[in-house]
Amino acid sequence: MSNEKIEQYNHPAGGWGALKYVALHLLKEKVPGGGIRTLLKQNQPDGFDCPGCAWPDRDHASTFEFCENGVKAVAAEATSKRVTAAFFAQHSVAELLQQSDYELEEHGRLTEPMVYHAASDKYLPISWPDAFALMANHLNALPDPNQASFYTSGRTSNEAAYLYQLFVRAYGTNNFPDCSNMCHEPTSVGLPETVGVGKGTVTLDDFDLADTFLIFGQNPATNHPRMMGELRECAKRGATIVSINPLRERGLERFSSPQHPSDMLSRAGTTISNMFIRPTLCGDLALVKGVIKRVLELDDLALQNNAERIIDVQFIAEHTAYFDEFAADIRAESWDDIVTESGVGRDDIEQLTQVYVRGKNVIATWGMGLTQHKHGVDTIQMVSNLMLLRGNIGRPGAGLCPVRGHSNVQGDRTVGIDEKPTAAFLDRIEKVYGFKPPREHGLDVVGTIEAMLQGQVKVFIGLGGNFAMATPDTPRTWQALQSCALTVHITTKLNRSHLIHGKDALILPTMGRTEIDMQESGAQGVTVEDSMSMVHVSYGINKPVAKTCLSEVDIVARLAHATLKDSRIPWLEYVKDYALIRDEIEKVYDAFKDYNARIAHPGGFHLGVASRERVWKTASGRAQFKTLAIPKDTPVHRARRQHGPELMVLMTTRSHDQYNTTIYGLDDRYRGVFGQRRVVFANPLDIAMLGFQAGDWVDLVGVWDDGIERRADRFLLVEYDIPRGCISSYYPETNPLVPLNSFADKARTPTSKSIPVLLRRSLQLAA
Ligand SMILES: Nc1nc2c(c(=O)[nH]1)N[C@H]1C(S)=C(S)[C@@H](COP(=O)(O)OP(=O)(O)OC[C@H]3O[C@@H](n4cnc5c(=O)[nH]c(N)nc54)[C@H](O)[C@@H]3O)O[C@H]1N2
Ligand SMILES: Nc1nc2c(c(=O)[nH]1)N[C@H]1C(S)=C(S)[C@@H](COP(=O)(O)OP(=O)(O)OC[C@H]3O[C@@H](n4cnc5c(=O)[nH]c(N)nc54)[C@H](O)[C@@H]3O)O[C@H]1N2
Ligand SMILES: [Mo]
């Protein structure tokens, strides 16, 4: 969209820049005349749920809320460009592999089912019945259903996801790798132990009441732009907003709301954050432990002086367990370790503590900056500890707010996409459907890749997503996928996963959420659950891209019908009317009682989160303080001991112009990057220390102890305000550097935000 340059961006996030980019994207995608109409229906009661992020909407009935990246997501789906059989006839897979992810995305929407033809190295058209028969034959030929693995990406609706898990369990496996394995899994694993439920405890109403926000490891102006509207309101009414992030993300400094003329005219926008606490990568656990230590010290002082207590003594006594043991560990923690491991000085820890204890109602939000680390689970549990200290969980205006990524990633999990299902859930499936679901836990993302490499998984089916690019250790993952007998991708747009295929391979085009899904009983709505556990219905409004595109529900139902010859489940009936699927969901999950009636209400309904009501579904029946040590011997520590200050820790983030592996454009304007993506941000002092200059080309070389060489070559070195020893680059270009066996303890989330690497001068000539 613009020429290559690095140039500081001095404007607030949002604002005129956002409007300009929206216009450019609508033009680029040649969104037909109804494009604007499409946008006006986004997140409206009778419209569709934005396929962008999982941030909730006010009642889903608000006036059109402007969101630049929501527009990009919709424009990418509503594009008038098409990838047809004629396109595939022109390009071999080898040819397409030469194109960048950006170019692949640019070709437009997939229109018909295609099958890989080895002799010509091309994809050829295949009829839907033949495609289902091919899949059924492969699945039924496997000696063990556990040799197939069924991926889900988080755009899939509750209806499609529910049918999918039912089919896969009836087929005989719990192999459900899911994008959330790479995303908020540490949240889903960490919170049940401390507060009983792996979901957030707040709703948007709490945002109105909170006076203090701690925003950990998140870049909302890019990834959850509608959250910026809320934060702007909060800042305007005087709430304190703290950003805890190695980077000063522009959107958390200043935001200009295109909805508010005053912001737009002033050009300076609204100040969002008053305080930037900048830990080193994966320093948050130590930082939060430091804050907790100060809170306890202040509380001791208050006790001595007969002043008002700082901790919520009554809440702790009535609602929590293990406080004494926890407090003893905190008191024994060394300040030196806290400061060294967090990278945050005592002054900043003091300031953050003061903000926390002054806050009457505190909300802590977090994103991938906390989850994608070896100690992601522990870090989130430490945040939970901090919040429990002052009773900041389960009362109005306060609570935990993990901010999910994909628009229905939370819903997919709720309706059964889970490789570790509970016995109670499986009992219910057995009771309702009369078949015995497999009890053995299944494979997650990392487990699936490992099993493929060992020859134990032979069939891969992906309901959405881009498995080859989103996953770690790219060369090994590709080898894994290429060792499969069959790979299938049910997708809307061309991506690299289609090109890194098994012996047999299918591309199955599906409809997006913006399209009208017409079935026998009429136009169908699908339901999704946002990050705050609100479930609502979504109706498409655009004409489907082609008659040969099927809905996800239709594809899953027909696949089940073709594969499970003796099944008593009436798969094809469900396609006629998705309300029937919701009735099925209701039979298995009590929380979905009166599902169809409740989604008729504008804005839908809240699923209910026990911890929000101070009902603690933990082993002790109370909220649990968790005693956790500051990690001091991680692979990063070991690599640093071995390589000294030259060792850099790499985080991989999203640019402003991408949706995960989908590259919309080549600018990351808030960070001053234009027309390119192969850049690496480093501290100017580190650049000098390493003997480089800004503008040099460097290769990134992984440091790991398994003897495998991992590298990502040719990145432009850019000076950036980032803590010493930390560097930052974009995902997915840097995924080859993430070792497959480097993941969060207990959650197995790849450590995409703490990869030990060395920088080497690039020997390749600039293109
Ligand atoms: N437009 C757009 N929207 C999206 C997406 C997209 O790609 N594009 N992706 C969607 C998905 S699936 C997700 S999960 C979300 C992701 O939303 P985010 O979580 O905002 O995603 P990232 O870009 O990975 O940014 C992580 C932030 O964490 C910070 N960070 C990195 N390491 C650390 C650390 O150790 N400590 C702290 N405190 N901070 C750290 C980084 O500086 C960065 O600001 O967005 C969703 N929404
Ligand atoms: N290094 C590094 N790796 C990461 C991350 C990171 O921060 N750093 N983030 C991780 C995170 S948080 C996540 S969530 C994963 C994302 O992993 P995925 O969810 O697998 O990846 P996406 O890029 O979101 O998938 C994009 C593809 O989905 C298809 N698609 C789009 N809309 C639809 C739809 O409505 N239906 C169907 N069936 N298909 C559709 C399109 O064909 C598109 O090409 O990546 C993870 N990987
Ligand atoms: Mo995500």
CSV table of C-alpha atoms in Angstrom, one decimal, residues 318-694:
chain,number,residue,atom,x,y,z
A,318,GLU,CA,-14.7,-15.8,53.7
A,319,HIS,CA,-13.8,-16.7,50.1
A,320,THR,CA,-10.3,-17.8,49.7
A,321,ALA,CA,-7.9,-20.7,50.6
A,322,TYR,CA,-4.1,-21.0,51.1
A,323,PHE,CA,-3.5,-17.3,51.9
A,324,ASP,CA,-1.1,-17.9,54.8
A,325,GLU,CA,1.2,-20.2,52.8
A,326,PHE,CA,1.0,-17.7,49.9
A,327,ALA,CA,1.8,-14.7,52.0
A,328,ALA,CA,4.7,-16.4,53.7
A,329,ASP,CA,6.3,-17.1,50.3
A,330,ILE,CA,5.7,-13.5,49.1
A,331,ARG,CA,7.4,-12.2,52.3
A,332,ALA,CA,10.4,-14.4,51.8
A,333,GLU,CA,10.8,-13.4,48.1
A,334,SER,CA,14.0,-11.4,47.4
A,335,TRP,CA,13.7,-7.9,46.0
A,336,ASP,CA,16.8,-8.5,44.0
A,337,ASP,CA,15.2,-11.4,42.2
A,338,ILE,CA,12.0,-9.4,41.6
A,339,VAL,CA,13.9,-6.5,40.1
A,340,THR,CA,16.3,-8.5,38.1
A,341,GLU,CA,13.8,-11.0,36.7
A,342,SER,CA,11.1,-8.4,35.9
A,343,GLY,CA,13.4,-5.8,34.5
A,344,VAL,CA,11.3,-3.2,36.4
A,345,GLY,CA,12.9,-0.9,39.1
A,346,ARG,CA,11.6,-0.4,42.6
A,347,ASP,CA,10.2,3.0,41.8
A,348,ASP,CA,8.0,1.7,39.0
A,349,ILE,CA,6.9,-1.2,41.2
A,350,GLU,CA,6.0,1.3,43.9
A,351,GLN,CA,4.0,3.4,41.5
A,352,LEU,CA,2.1,0.4,40.1
A,353,THR,CA,1.4,-0.7,43.7
A,354,GLN,CA,0.1,2.7,44.6
A,355,VAL,CA,-2.3,2.7,41.6
A,356,TYR,CA,-3.4,-0.8,42.5
A,357,VAL,CA,-4.2,0.0,46.1
A,358,ARG,CA,-5.9,3.3,45.4
A,359,GLY,CA,-8.2,1.6,42.9
A,360,LYS,CA,-11.6,0.8,44.4
A,361,ASN,CA,-12.6,-1.3,41.4
A,362,VAL,CA,-9.8,-2.8,39.4
A,363,ILE,CA,-10.0,-4.7,36.1
A,364,ALA,CA,-7.0,-6.7,34.9
A,365,THR,CA,-7.0,-7.4,31.2
A,366,TRP,CA,-4.4,-9.5,29.3
A,367,GLY,CA,-3.5,-10.8,25.8
A,368,MET,CA,-0.8,-12.8,24.2
A,369,GLY,CA,2.0,-10.9,26.1
A,370,LEU,CA,1.1,-13.1,29.2
A,371,THR,CA,0.1,-16.4,27.6
A,372,GLN,CA,2.8,-17.2,25.1
A,373,HIS,CA,5.6,-17.9,27.6
A,374,LYS,CA,7.0,-21.0,29.4
A,375,HIS,CA,5.5,-19.6,32.6
A,376,GLY,CA,2.3,-18.3,31.1
A,377,VAL,CA,0.0,-20.3,33.4
A,378,ASP,CA,1.9,-19.2,36.5
A,379,THR,CA,1.9,-15.6,35.4
A,380,ILE,CA,-1.9,-15.6,34.9
A,381,GLN,CA,-2.3,-17.2,38.3
A,382,MET,CA,-0.1,-14.5,39.8
A,383,VAL,CA,-2.4,-11.9,38.3
A,384,SER,CA,-5.3,-13.7,39.9
A,385,ASN,CA,-3.5,-13.7,43.3
A,386,LEU,CA,-3.0,-9.9,43.0
A,387,MET,CA,-6.7,-9.4,42.2
A,388,LEU,CA,-7.8,-11.7,45.1
A,389,LEU,CA,-5.8,-9.7,47.6
A,390,ARG,CA,-8.2,-6.8,47.5
A,391,GLY,CA,-11.3,-8.7,46.6
A,392,ASN,CA,-11.2,-7.5,43.0
A,393,ILE,CA,-12.9,-10.6,41.6
A,394,GLY,CA,-16.6,-11.2,41.5
A,395,ARG,CA,-18.0,-7.8,42.3
A,396,PRO,CA,-19.3,-5.0,40.1
A,397,GLY,CA,-16.6,-3.0,38.4
A,398,ALA,CA,-13.8,-5.4,39.1
A,399,GLY,CA,-12.4,-8.6,37.8
A,400,LEU,CA,-10.4,-10.7,35.4
A,401,CYS,CA,-10.6,-9.9,31.7
A,402,PRO,CA,-8.7,-12.2,29.4
A,403,VAL,CA,-9.2,-10.7,25.9
A,404,ARG,CA,-9.7,-13.5,23.4
A,405,GLY,CA,-8.6,-13.5,19.9
A,406,HIS,CA,-10.7,-15.2,17.3
A,407,SER,CA,-14.4,-14.1,17.3
A,408,ASN,CA,-15.7,-17.5,18.5
A,409,VAL,CA,-12.7,-19.2,20.0
A,410,GLN,CA,-14.3,-19.1,23.4
A,411,GLY,CA,-17.6,-20.5,22.0
A,412,ASP,CA,-15.9,-23.4,20.2
A,413,ARG,CA,-14.4,-24.5,23.5
A,414,THR,CA,-17.7,-24.1,25.3
A,415,VAL,CA,-19.5,-26.4,22.9
A,416,GLY,CA,-17.0,-29.3,23.0
A,417,ILE,CA,-13.9,-28.6,21.0
A,418,ASP,CA,-11.7,-29.9,23.7
A,419,GLU,CA,-8.9,-32.5,23.5
A,420,LYS,CA,-9.3,-33.0,27.3
A,421,PRO,CA,-13.0,-33.4,27.8
A,422,THR,CA,-14.4,-34.0,31.3
A,423,ALA,CA,-15.9,-37.3,32.1
A,424,ALA,CA,-19.2,-35.6,33.0
A,425,PHE,CA,-19.4,-34.1,29.5
A,426,LEU,CA,-18.7,-37.5,27.9
A,427,ASP,CA,-21.3,-39.1,30.1
A,428,ARG,CA,-23.8,-36.6,28.8
A,429,ILE,CA,-22.9,-37.2,25.2
A,430,GLU,CA,-23.3,-41.0,25.8
A,431,LYS,CA,-26.7,-40.5,27.5
A,432,VAL,CA,-28.1,-38.2,24.8
A,433,TYR,CA,-26.7,-40.0,21.7
A,434,GLY,CA,-26.3,-43.6,22.8
A,435,PHE,CA,-22.8,-44.1,21.5
A,436,LYS,CA,-19.7,-44.5,23.6
A,437,PRO,CA,-17.4,-41.5,23.1
A,438,PRO,CA,-13.7,-42.2,23.4
A,439,ARG,CA,-12.5,-41.5,27.0
A,440,GLU,CA,-8.8,-41.2,26.3
A,441,HIS,CA,-7.6,-37.6,26.0
A,442,GLY,CA,-6.6,-36.5,22.5
A,443,LEU,CA,-3.9,-34.5,20.8
A,444,ASP,CA,-3.5,-30.7,20.9
A,445,VAL,CA,-1.6,-28.7,18.3
A,446,VAL,CA,1.9,-29.6,19.4
A,447,GLY,CA,0.8,-33.2,20.0
A,448,THR,CA,-0.7,-33.5,16.5
A,449,ILE,CA,2.6,-32.3,14.9
A,450,GLU,CA,4.6,-34.6,17.0
A,451,ALA,CA,2.4,-37.5,16.2
A,452,MET,CA,2.5,-36.8,12.5
A,453,LEU,CA,6.3,-36.7,12.7
A,454,GLN,CA,6.2,-40.1,14.3
A,455,GLY,CA,3.9,-41.5,11.7
A,456,GLN,CA,1.0,-41.8,14.2
A,457,VAL,CA,-1.4,-39.3,12.6
A,458,LYS,CA,-2.2,-39.8,8.9
A,459,VAL,CA,-5.2,-37.6,8.3
A,460,PHE,CA,-5.6,-33.9,9.1
A,461,ILE,CA,-8.8,-32.0,8.7
A,462,GLY,CA,-8.9,-28.3,9.4
A,463,LEU,CA,-12.1,-26.5,10.1
A,464,GLY,CA,-10.8,-23.0,9.2
A,465,GLY,CA,-7.3,-21.6,9.9
A,466,ASN,CA,-3.9,-21.9,8.5
A,467,PHE,CA,-2.2,-24.7,10.4
A,468,ALA,CA,1.0,-24.7,8.4
A,469,MET,CA,1.7,-21.1,9.2
A,470,ALA,CA,0.2,-20.5,12.6
A,471,THR,CA,2.1,-23.3,14.2
A,472,PRO,CA,5.7,-23.3,15.5
A,473,ASP,CA,8.9,-24.9,14.1
A,474,THR,CA,7.8,-24.3,10.5
A,475,PRO,CA,10.1,-26.8,8.7
A,476,ARG,CA,9.2,-29.6,11.0
A,477,THR,CA,5.5,-28.8,10.9
A,478,TRP,CA,5.6,-28.8,7.1
A,479,GLN,CA,7.4,-32.2,7.1
A,480,ALA,CA,4.7,-33.4,9.5
A,481,LEU,CA,1.9,-32.3,7.2
A,482,GLN,CA,3.6,-33.6,4.1
A,483,SER,CA,3.8,-37.0,5.8
A,484,CYS,CA,0.0,-37.3,6.0
A,485,ALA,CA,-2.1,-39.5,3.7
A,486,LEU,CA,-4.7,-36.8,3.5
A,487,THR,CA,-4.9,-33.1,4.4
A,488,VAL,CA,-8.2,-31.2,4.2
A,489,HIS,CA,-8.8,-27.5,4.7
A,490,ILE,CA,-12.3,-26.1,5.0
A,491,THR,CA,-11.5,-22.5,4.3
A,492,THR,CA,-12.6,-19.2,2.8
A,493,LYS,CA,-9.4,-18.0,1.2
A,494,LEU,CA,-6.2,-19.5,-0.3
A,495,ASN,CA,-3.4,-19.9,2.2
A,496,ARG,CA,-0.1,-21.7,2.5
A,497,SER,CA,-1.6,-24.7,4.3
A,498,HIS,CA,-3.2,-25.7,1.0
A,499,LEU,CA,0.2,-25.9,-0.6
A,500,ILE,CA,1.9,-27.9,2.2
A,501,HIS,CA,-0.2,-30.9,1.7
A,502,GLY,CA,-0.4,-34.7,2.3
A,503,LYS,CA,-0.4,-37.3,-0.4
A,504,ASP,CA,-4.1,-36.6,-1.1
A,505,ALA,CA,-5.3,-33.1,-0.4
A,506,LEU,CA,-8.6,-31.3,-0.5
A,507,ILE,CA,-9.5,-27.6,-0.4
A,508,LEU,CA,-13.1,-27.2,0.6
A,509,PRO,CA,-14.5,-23.7,0.1
A,510,THR,CA,-16.9,-22.4,2.7
A,511,MET,CA,-19.1,-19.5,3.3
A,512,GLY,CA,-18.1,-16.7,5.7
A,513,ARG,CA,-20.2,-15.2,8.4
A,514,THR,CA,-21.1,-12.1,6.2
A,515,GLU,CA,-23.0,-14.3,3.7
A,516,ILE,CA,-26.6,-15.3,3.6
A,517,ASP,CA,-26.8,-19.0,4.6
A,518,MET,CA,-30.0,-20.2,2.9
A,519,GLN,CA,-31.2,-23.7,3.8
A,520,GLU,CA,-34.5,-25.5,3.5
A,521,SER,CA,-36.2,-23.7,6.4
A,522,GLY,CA,-34.9,-20.2,5.3
A,523,ALA,CA,-31.9,-18.0,6.0
A,524,GLN,CA,-29.9,-19.4,8.9
A,525,GLY,CA,-28.3,-17.6,11.8
A,526,VAL,CA,-25.4,-18.9,13.7
A,527,THR,CA,-24.3,-18.2,17.2
A,528,VAL,CA,-21.0,-17.1,18.7
A,529,GLU,CA,-19.7,-16.3,22.2
A,530,ASP,CA,-17.6,-13.3,22.8
A,531,SER,CA,-14.8,-12.7,25.2
A,532,MET,CA,-17.2,-11.8,28.0
A,533,SER,CA,-19.4,-14.9,27.6
A,534,MET,CA,-22.2,-13.2,25.8
A,535,VAL,CA,-23.9,-15.5,23.2
A,536,HIS,CA,-25.6,-14.0,20.3
A,537,VAL,CA,-26.9,-14.7,16.9
A,538,SER,CA,-25.3,-13.6,13.6
A,539,TYR,CA,-27.0,-13.4,10.2
A,540,GLY,CA,-25.1,-12.9,7.0
A,541,ILE,CA,-26.3,-10.3,4.5
A,542,ASN,CA,-24.2,-10.7,1.4
A,543,LYS,CA,-24.9,-13.1,-1.5
A,544,PRO,CA,-22.7,-16.2,-1.1
A,545,VAL,CA,-19.6,-16.1,-3.2
A,546,ALA,CA,-20.7,-19.1,-5.3
A,547,LYS,CA,-23.3,-21.8,-5.4
A,548,THR,CA,-20.5,-24.3,-5.0
A,549,CYS,CA,-19.6,-22.9,-1.6
A,550,LEU,CA,-21.2,-24.8,1.3
A,551,SER,CA,-21.7,-23.6,4.8
A,552,GLU,CA,-19.5,-25.1,7.5
A,553,VAL,CA,-22.5,-26.8,9.1
A,554,ASP,CA,-23.4,-28.4,5.8
A,555,ILE,CA,-19.8,-29.6,5.2
A,556,VAL,CA,-19.5,-31.1,8.7
A,557,ALA,CA,-22.9,-32.8,8.5
A,558,ARG,CA,-22.3,-34.3,5.1
A,559,LEU,CA,-18.8,-35.5,6.1
A,560,ALA,CA,-20.4,-37.2,9.1
A,561,HIS,CA,-23.1,-38.7,7.0
A,562,ALA,CA,-20.6,-40.0,4.5
A,563,THR,CA,-18.2,-41.4,7.1
A,564,LEU,CA,-20.5,-42.9,9.7
A,565,LYS,CA,-22.6,-45.2,7.7
A,566,ASP,CA,-24.5,-46.7,10.7
A,567,SER,CA,-24.9,-43.5,12.6
A,568,ARG,CA,-28.4,-43.0,14.2
A,569,ILE,CA,-27.7,-39.3,14.4
A,570,PRO,CA,-29.8,-37.5,11.7
A,571,TRP,CA,-26.9,-35.4,10.4
A,572,LEU,CA,-28.5,-34.1,7.3
A,573,GLU,CA,-31.7,-33.0,9.1
A,574,TYR,CA,-29.7,-30.5,11.1
A,575,VAL,CA,-28.6,-28.6,8.0
A,576,LYS,CA,-32.3,-27.8,7.2
A,577,ASP,CA,-32.7,-25.7,10.3
A,578,TYR,CA,-29.8,-24.8,12.6
A,579,ALA,CA,-32.2,-24.2,15.5
A,580,LEU,CA,-32.3,-28.0,15.6
A,581,ILE,CA,-28.6,-28.0,16.4
A,582,ARG,CA,-29.1,-25.5,19.1
A,583,ASP,CA,-31.7,-27.8,20.6
A,584,GLU,CA,-29.0,-30.5,20.6
A,585,ILE,CA,-26.6,-28.2,22.3
A,586,GLU,CA,-29.2,-27.5,25.0
A,587,LYS,CA,-29.6,-31.2,25.6
A,588,VAL,CA,-25.9,-31.5,26.5
A,589,TYR,CA,-25.2,-28.2,28.2
A,590,ASP,CA,-27.5,-26.9,31.0
A,591,ALA,CA,-26.1,-23.4,30.5
A,592,PHE,CA,-27.8,-23.2,27.1
A,593,LYS,CA,-31.3,-23.7,28.5
A,594,ASP,CA,-33.9,-22.1,26.2
A,595,TYR,CA,-31.1,-21.4,23.7
A,596,ASN,CA,-33.3,-20.6,20.7
A,597,ALA,CA,-35.6,-18.3,22.8
A,598,ARG,CA,-32.8,-16.5,24.5
A,599,ILE,CA,-30.9,-15.6,21.3
A,600,ALA,CA,-34.1,-14.0,20.0
A,601,HIS,CA,-33.4,-11.2,22.5
A,602,PRO,CA,-31.3,-8.5,21.0
A,603,GLY,CA,-27.8,-8.8,22.3
A,604,GLY,CA,-28.3,-12.5,23.2
A,605,PHE,CA,-27.6,-13.8,26.7
A,606,HIS,CA,-24.8,-14.2,29.2
A,607,LEU,CA,-23.7,-17.8,29.7
A,608,GLY,CA,-23.1,-17.4,33.4
A,609,VAL,CA,-19.6,-17.5,34.9
A,610,ALA,CA,-19.6,-18.9,38.4
A,611,SER,CA,-16.6,-16.9,39.6
A,612,ARG,CA,-18.3,-13.7,38.6
A,613,GLU,CA,-20.9,-14.6,41.3
A,614,ARG,CA,-18.3,-15.6,43.8
A,615,VAL,CA,-19.2,-19.3,43.4
A,616,TRP,CA,-15.8,-21.0,43.4
A,617,LYS,CA,-15.7,-24.3,41.5
A,618,THR,CA,-12.3,-25.2,42.7
A,619,ALA,CA,-11.1,-28.3,44.7
A,620,SER,CA,-11.5,-26.4,48.0
A,621,GLY,CA,-14.7,-24.7,47.0
A,622,ARG,CA,-12.9,-21.3,47.5
A,623,ALA,CA,-10.9,-19.0,45.4
A,624,GLN,CA,-7.3,-20.2,45.8
A,625,PHE,CA,-4.1,-18.3,46.3
A,626,LYS,CA,-1.4,-20.0,44.4
A,627,THR,CA,2.2,-20.0,45.7
A,628,LEU,CA,4.5,-19.6,42.7
A,629,ALA,CA,8.3,-19.2,42.4
A,630,ILE,CA,10.0,-16.7,40.1
A,631,PRO,CA,11.5,-18.8,37.3
A,632,LYS,CA,15.2,-18.5,37.3
A,633,ASP,CA,16.3,-21.4,35.2
A,634,THR,CA,14.4,-21.3,32.0
A,635,PRO,CA,15.9,-22.1,28.5
A,636,VAL,CA,16.2,-18.3,28.1
A,637,HIS,CA,18.3,-18.1,31.3
A,638,ARG,CA,20.4,-21.0,30.2
A,639,ALA,CA,20.9,-19.5,26.8
A,640,ARG,CA,21.9,-16.2,28.3
A,641,ARG,CA,24.4,-17.9,30.6
A,642,GLN,CA,25.9,-19.6,27.6
A,643,HIS,CA,26.0,-16.6,25.2
A,644,GLY,CA,26.1,-13.6,27.5
A,645,PRO,CA,24.6,-10.2,26.6
A,646,GLU,CA,24.6,-11.2,22.9
A,647,LEU,CA,21.6,-13.4,23.5
A,648,MET,CA,18.4,-11.7,22.5
A,649,VAL,CA,14.9,-12.7,23.5
A,650,LEU,CA,12.5,-12.4,20.6
A,651,MET,CA,8.8,-11.7,20.8
A,652,THR,CA,6.6,-12.3,17.7
A,653,THR,CA,3.6,-10.0,17.4
A,654,ARG,CA,1.0,-8.9,14.9
A,655,SER,CA,1.5,-5.9,12.7
A,656,HIS,CA,-1.4,-3.5,12.2
A,657,ASP,CA,-2.1,-4.9,8.7
A,658,GLN,CA,-2.6,-8.5,9.4
A,659,TYR,CA,-5.1,-11.0,10.9
A,660,ASN,CA,-3.0,-13.7,12.2
A,661,THR,CA,-1.5,-15.5,9.2
A,662,THR,CA,-3.7,-13.4,6.8
A,663,ILE,CA,-1.6,-10.4,5.6
A,664,TYR,CA,-3.9,-7.5,4.5
A,665,GLY,CA,-1.1,-5.1,3.8
A,666,LEU,CA,2.5,-4.3,4.5
A,667,ASP,CA,2.3,-1.4,6.9
A,668,ASP,CA,2.5,-1.3,10.7
A,669,ARG,CA,2.0,2.4,10.8
A,670,TYR,CA,1.7,2.9,14.6
A,671,ARG,CA,5.1,1.4,14.9
A,672,GLY,CA,6.4,3.4,11.9
A,673,VAL,CA,6.9,0.5,9.5
A,674,PHE,CA,5.7,0.9,5.9
A,675,GLY,CA,5.7,-1.3,2.9
A,676,GLN,CA,7.5,-4.3,4.5
A,677,ARG,CA,7.3,-7.0,7.2
A,678,ARG,CA,10.8,-8.4,7.5
A,679,VAL,CA,12.0,-6.0,10.2
A,680,VAL,CA,13.3,-6.7,13.7
A,681,PHE,CA,13.1,-4.0,16.4
A,682,ALA,CA,16.0,-3.7,18.8
A,683,ASN,CA,17.2,-1.3,21.4
A,684,PRO,CA,19.8,1.2,19.9
A,685,LEU,CA,22.3,0.2,22.7
A,686,ASP,CA,22.0,-3.5,21.8
A,687,ILE,CA,22.5,-2.7,18.1
A,688,ALA,CA,25.7,-0.8,18.9
A,689,MET,CA,26.8,-3.5,21.4
A,690,LEU,CA,26.4,-6.2,18.7
A,691,GLY,CA,28.4,-4.1,16.3
A,692,PHE,CA,25.5,-3.4,13.9
A,693,GLN,CA,23.8,-0.2,12.7
A,694,ALA,CA,20.2,0.5,12.2
